[in-house]
Short mmCIF file of C-alpha atoms and ligand atoms in Angstrom, two decimals:
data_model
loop_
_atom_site.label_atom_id
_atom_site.label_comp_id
_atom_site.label_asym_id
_atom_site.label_seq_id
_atom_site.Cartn_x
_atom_site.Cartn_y
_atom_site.Cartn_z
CA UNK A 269 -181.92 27.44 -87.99
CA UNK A 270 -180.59 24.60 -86.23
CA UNK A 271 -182.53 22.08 -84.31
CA UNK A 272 -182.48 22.43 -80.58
CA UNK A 273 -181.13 19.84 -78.73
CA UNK A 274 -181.61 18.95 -74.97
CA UNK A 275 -179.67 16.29 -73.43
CA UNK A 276 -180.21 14.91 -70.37
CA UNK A 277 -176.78 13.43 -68.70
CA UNK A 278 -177.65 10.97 -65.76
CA UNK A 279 -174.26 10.87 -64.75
CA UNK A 280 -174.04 7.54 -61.62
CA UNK A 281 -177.29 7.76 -61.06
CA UNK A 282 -180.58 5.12 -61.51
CA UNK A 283 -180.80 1.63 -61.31
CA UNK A 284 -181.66 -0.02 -63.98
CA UNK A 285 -185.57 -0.13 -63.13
CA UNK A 286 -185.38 3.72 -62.47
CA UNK A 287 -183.78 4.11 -65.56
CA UNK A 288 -186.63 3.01 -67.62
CA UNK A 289 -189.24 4.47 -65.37
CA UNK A 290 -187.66 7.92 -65.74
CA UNK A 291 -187.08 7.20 -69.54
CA UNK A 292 -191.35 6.31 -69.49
CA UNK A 293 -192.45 9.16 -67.85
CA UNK A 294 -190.23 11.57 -69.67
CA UNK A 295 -191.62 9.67 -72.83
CA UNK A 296 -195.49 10.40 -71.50
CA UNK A 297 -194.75 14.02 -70.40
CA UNK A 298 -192.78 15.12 -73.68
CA UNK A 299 -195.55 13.10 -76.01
CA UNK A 300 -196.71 16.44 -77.49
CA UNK A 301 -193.24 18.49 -77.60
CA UNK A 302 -192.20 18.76 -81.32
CA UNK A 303 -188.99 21.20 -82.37
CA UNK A 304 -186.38 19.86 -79.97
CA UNK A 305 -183.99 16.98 -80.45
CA UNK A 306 -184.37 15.36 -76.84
CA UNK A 307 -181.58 12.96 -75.67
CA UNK A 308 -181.17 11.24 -72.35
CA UNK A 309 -178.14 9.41 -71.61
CA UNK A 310 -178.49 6.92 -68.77
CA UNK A 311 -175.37 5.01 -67.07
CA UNK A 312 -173.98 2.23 -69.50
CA UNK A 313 -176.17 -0.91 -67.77
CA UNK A 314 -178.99 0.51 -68.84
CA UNK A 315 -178.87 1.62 -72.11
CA UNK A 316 -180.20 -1.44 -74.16
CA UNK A 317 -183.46 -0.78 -71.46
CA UNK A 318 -183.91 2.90 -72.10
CA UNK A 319 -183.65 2.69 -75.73
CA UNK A 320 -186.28 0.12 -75.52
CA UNK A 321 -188.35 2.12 -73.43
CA UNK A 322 -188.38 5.27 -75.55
CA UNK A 323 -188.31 3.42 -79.04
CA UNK A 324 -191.25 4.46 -81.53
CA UNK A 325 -191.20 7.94 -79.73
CA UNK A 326 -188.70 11.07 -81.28
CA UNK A 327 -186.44 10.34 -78.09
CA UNK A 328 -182.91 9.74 -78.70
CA UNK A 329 -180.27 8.08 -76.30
CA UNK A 330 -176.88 8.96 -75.54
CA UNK A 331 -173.92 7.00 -73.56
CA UNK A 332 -171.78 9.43 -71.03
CA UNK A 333 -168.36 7.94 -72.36
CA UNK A 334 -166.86 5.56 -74.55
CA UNK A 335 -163.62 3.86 -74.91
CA UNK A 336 -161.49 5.01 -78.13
CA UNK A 337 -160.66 2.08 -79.31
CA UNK A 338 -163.03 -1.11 -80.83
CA UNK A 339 -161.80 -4.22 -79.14
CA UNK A 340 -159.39 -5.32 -76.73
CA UNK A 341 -157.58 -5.96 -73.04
CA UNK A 342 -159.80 -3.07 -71.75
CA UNK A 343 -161.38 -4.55 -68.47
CA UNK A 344 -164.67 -2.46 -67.66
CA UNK A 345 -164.27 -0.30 -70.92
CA UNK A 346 -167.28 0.18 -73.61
CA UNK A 347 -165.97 0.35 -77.17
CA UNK A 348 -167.41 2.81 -79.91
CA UNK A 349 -168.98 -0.79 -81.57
CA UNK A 350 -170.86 -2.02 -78.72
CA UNK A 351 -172.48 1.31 -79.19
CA UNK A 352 -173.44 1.63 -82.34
CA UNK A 353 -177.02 0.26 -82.75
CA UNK A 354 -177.71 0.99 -79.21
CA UNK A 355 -177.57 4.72 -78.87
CA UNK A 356 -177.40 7.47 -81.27
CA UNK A 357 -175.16 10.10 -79.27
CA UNK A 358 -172.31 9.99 -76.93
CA UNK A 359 -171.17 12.80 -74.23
CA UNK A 360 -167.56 12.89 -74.83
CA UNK A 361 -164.79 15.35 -72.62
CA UNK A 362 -167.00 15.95 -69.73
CA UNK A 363 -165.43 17.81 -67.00
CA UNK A 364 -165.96 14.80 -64.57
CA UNK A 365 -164.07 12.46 -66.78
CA UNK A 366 -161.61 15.17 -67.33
CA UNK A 367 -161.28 15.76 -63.21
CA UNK A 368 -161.57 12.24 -61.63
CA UNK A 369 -160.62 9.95 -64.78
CA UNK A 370 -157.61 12.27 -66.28
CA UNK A 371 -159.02 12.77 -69.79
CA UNK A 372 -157.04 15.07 -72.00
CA UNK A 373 -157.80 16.72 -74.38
CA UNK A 374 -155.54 14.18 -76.93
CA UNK A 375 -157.70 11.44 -75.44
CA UNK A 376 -160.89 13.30 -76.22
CA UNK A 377 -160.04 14.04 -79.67
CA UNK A 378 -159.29 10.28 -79.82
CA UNK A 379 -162.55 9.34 -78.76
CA UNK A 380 -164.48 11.86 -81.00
CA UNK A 381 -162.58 10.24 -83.66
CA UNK A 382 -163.84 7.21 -82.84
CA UNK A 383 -167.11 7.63 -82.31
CA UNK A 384 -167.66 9.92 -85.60
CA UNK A 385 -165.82 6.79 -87.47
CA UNK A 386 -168.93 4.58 -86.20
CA UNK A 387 -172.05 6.79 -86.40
CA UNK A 388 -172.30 8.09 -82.77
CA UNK A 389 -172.94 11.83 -82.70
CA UNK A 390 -170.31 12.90 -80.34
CA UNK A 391 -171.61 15.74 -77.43
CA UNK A 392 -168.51 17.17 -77.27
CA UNK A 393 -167.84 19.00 -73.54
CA UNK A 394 -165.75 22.21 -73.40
CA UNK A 395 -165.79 24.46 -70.77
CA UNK A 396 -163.12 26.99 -68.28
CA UNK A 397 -162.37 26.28 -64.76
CA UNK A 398 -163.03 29.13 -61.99
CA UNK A 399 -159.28 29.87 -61.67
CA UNK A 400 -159.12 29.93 -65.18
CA UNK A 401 -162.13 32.67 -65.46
CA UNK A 402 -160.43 34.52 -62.73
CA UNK A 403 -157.14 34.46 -64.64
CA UNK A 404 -159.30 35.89 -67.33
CA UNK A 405 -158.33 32.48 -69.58
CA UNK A 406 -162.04 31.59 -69.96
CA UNK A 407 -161.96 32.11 -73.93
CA UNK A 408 -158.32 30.55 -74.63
CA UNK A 409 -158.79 27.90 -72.73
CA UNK A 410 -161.56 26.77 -74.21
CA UNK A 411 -161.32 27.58 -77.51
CA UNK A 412 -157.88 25.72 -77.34
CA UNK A 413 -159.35 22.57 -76.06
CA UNK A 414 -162.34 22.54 -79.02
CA UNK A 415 -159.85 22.66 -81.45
CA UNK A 416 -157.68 20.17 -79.92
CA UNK A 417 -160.43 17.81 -79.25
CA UNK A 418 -161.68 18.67 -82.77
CA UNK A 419 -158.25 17.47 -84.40
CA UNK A 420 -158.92 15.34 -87.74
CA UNK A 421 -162.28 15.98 -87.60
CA UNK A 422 -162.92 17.43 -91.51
CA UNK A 423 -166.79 17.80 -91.50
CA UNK A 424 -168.80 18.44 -88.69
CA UNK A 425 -172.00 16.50 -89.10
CA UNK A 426 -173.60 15.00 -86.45
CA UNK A 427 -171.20 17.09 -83.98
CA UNK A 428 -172.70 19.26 -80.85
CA UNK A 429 -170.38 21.17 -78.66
CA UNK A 430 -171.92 22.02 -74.97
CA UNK A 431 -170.34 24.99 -73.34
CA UNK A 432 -170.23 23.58 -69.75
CA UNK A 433 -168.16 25.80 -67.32
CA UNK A 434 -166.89 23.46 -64.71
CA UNK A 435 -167.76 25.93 -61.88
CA UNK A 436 -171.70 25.63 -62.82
CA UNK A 437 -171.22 22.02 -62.85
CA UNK A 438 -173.32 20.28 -60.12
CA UNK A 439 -173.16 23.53 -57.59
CA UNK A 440 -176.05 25.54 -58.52
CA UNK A 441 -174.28 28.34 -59.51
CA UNK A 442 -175.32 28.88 -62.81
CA UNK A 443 -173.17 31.15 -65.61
CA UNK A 444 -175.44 34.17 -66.47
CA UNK A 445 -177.06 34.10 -69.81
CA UNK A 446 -174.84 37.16 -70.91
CA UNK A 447 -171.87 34.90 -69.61
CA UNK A 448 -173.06 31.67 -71.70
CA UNK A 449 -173.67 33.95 -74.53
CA UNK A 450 -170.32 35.47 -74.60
CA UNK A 451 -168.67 31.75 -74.53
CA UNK A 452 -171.42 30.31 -77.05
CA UNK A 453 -170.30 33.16 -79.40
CA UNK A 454 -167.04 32.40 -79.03
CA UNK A 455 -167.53 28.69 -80.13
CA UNK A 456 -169.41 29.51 -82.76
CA UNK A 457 -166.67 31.48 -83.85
CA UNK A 458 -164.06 29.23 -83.80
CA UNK A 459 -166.64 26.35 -85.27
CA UNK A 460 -166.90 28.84 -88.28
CA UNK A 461 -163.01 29.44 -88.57
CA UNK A 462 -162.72 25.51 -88.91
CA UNK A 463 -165.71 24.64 -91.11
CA UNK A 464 -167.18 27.66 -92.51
CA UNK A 465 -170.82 27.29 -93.47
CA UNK A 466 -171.07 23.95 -92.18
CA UNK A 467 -170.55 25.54 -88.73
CA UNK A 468 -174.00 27.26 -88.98
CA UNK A 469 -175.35 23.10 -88.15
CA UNK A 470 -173.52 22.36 -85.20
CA UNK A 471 -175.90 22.87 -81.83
CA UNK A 472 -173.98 24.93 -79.47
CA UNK A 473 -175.39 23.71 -76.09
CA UNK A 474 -174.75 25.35 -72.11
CA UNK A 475 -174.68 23.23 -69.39
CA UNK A 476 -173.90 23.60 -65.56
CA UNK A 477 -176.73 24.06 -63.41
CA UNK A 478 -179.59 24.40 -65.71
CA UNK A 479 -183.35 23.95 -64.74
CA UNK A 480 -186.86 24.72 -65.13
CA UNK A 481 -186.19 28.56 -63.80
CA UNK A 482 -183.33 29.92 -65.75
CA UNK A 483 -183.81 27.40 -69.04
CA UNK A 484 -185.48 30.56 -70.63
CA UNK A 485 -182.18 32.98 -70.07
CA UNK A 486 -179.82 30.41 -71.75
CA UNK A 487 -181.87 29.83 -74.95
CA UNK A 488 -183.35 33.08 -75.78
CA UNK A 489 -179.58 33.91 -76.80
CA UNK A 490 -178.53 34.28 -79.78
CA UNK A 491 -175.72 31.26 -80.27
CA UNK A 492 -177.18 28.90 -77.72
CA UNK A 493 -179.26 26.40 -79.16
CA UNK A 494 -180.23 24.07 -76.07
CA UNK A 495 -178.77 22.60 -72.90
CA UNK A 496 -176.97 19.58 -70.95
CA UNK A 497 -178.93 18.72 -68.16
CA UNK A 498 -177.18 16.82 -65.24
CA UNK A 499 -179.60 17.27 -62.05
CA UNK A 500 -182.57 18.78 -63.14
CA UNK A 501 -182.60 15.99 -65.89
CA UNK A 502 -183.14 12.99 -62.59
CA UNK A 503 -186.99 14.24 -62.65
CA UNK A 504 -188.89 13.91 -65.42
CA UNK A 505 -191.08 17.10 -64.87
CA UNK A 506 -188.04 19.42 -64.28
CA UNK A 507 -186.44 17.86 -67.31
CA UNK A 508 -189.65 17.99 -69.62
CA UNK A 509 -190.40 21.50 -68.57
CA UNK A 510 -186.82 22.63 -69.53
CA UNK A 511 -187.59 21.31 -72.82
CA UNK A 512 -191.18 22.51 -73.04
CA UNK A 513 -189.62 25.81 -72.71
CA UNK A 514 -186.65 25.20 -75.04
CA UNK A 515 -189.63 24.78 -78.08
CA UNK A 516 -191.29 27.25 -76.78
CA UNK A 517 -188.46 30.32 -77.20
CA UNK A 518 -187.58 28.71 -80.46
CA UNK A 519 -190.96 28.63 -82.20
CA UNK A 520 -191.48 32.33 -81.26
CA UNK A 521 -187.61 32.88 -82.11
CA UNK A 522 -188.52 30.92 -85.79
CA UNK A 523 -191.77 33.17 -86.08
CA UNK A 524 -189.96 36.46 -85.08
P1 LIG B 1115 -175.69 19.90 -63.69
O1 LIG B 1115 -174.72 19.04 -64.60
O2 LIG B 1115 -176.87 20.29 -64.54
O3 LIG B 1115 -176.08 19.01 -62.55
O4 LIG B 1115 -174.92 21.10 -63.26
C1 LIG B 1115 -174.49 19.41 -65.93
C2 LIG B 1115 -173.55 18.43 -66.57
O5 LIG B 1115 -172.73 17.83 -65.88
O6 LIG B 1115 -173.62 18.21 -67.79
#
């Protein structure tokens, strides 16, 4: 079975001295937690701090973007090299850099490229609009976009997909578990059209509105194997609960 994984995306939030705080007291309350790959992913400035802050513990850290190329006339980008060393994962596609910063999904697949090419395990976001669910386009849309964004990409290690339906995103309206199962499935599916066995390692994450109260109905099911936290990951008792829990379902889910 795969490792869970639980990311927590800070999106513009924290300075950099609330950064590390929040990285030292999800450090303290997660001490204990074994079973779940826990990643938080601060803004850019204070990366170098958190990684500090949470090094000698099983925390990894994660940036929310990257740049697709290494070097260049790129004023206020972050290349895949400055990276490297710094953080082990990096949220790529998210809906928000998709809405206000016109990713495609060519651009995506550029960056995933990238970021494979220097050791950063991409978190790759894929997930429906709510005219598209109403247009009943939920499953082509996305599993067009995976594959595009998945272009070149031969082997999949180090990859995690997160199903995040742009409607849950940041209005606490949640999918439903049966909803978030449906999509994980579908993921998996295509995952294991495109890489066969090797599918079977990639963490399938949901993401849009998750906390402490419905963490339990996303990863009881069958093809979800942890979540991206925006919100709920800003406190570090929400956040550690939601991975408490996360272990919890999957040690009785590994003993079952
Ligand atoms: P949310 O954000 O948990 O605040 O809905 C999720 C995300 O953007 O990844």
């Amino acid at each position: 079975m795969v490792t869970p994984l639980v990311a927590g995306n800070w999106k513009m939030h924290t300075t950099l001295a609330e950064a590390v705080a929040l990285a030292r007291a999800i450090r303290r309350a997660l001490a204990r937690v074994q079973g779940v790959e826990v990643v938080l992913c601060p803004p850019f400035v204070s990366l170098a701090a958190v990684a500090r802050a949470v090094r000698g513990s099983a925390l990894r850290v994660g940036a929310q973007n990257m740049h697709h190329q290494e070097k260049g006339a790129f004023t206020g980008e972050i290349s895949p090299t400055m990276l490297s060393g710094l953080c082990q994962y990096v949220i790529l596609g998210h809906s928000e850099r998709r809405r206000h910063f016109g990713e495609t999904d060519d651009l995506v697949n550029r960056k995933v490229l990238k970021a494979v090419e220097h050791g950063l395990r991409p978190i790759l976001c894929v997930g429906e609009s709510l005219e598209e669910r109403q247009q009943g386009r939920a499953e082509g849309v996305v599993s067009q976009s995976l594959l595009a964004c998945l272009k070149g990409i031969g082997a999949p290690g180090g990859l995690a997909i997160a199903y995040e339906p742009v409607w849950a995103i940041g209005t606490g309206v949640p999918a439903t578990g049966e909803q978030a199962q449906l999509m994980a499935a579908l993921v998996r599916r295509v995952l294991a059209d495109r890489y066969g066995r090797e599918a079977a390692q990639i963490p399938v994450l949901y993401g849009g509105s998750v906390t402490p109260t419905n963490t339990q109905e996303f990863v009881v099911q069958p093809d979800i194997d942890g979540a991206l936290v925006g919100g709920a990951s800003l406190d570090a008792e929400s956040f550690a609960q939601i991975v408490r829990l996360t272990a919890q379902v999957r040690s009785r889910a590994g003993e079952g």
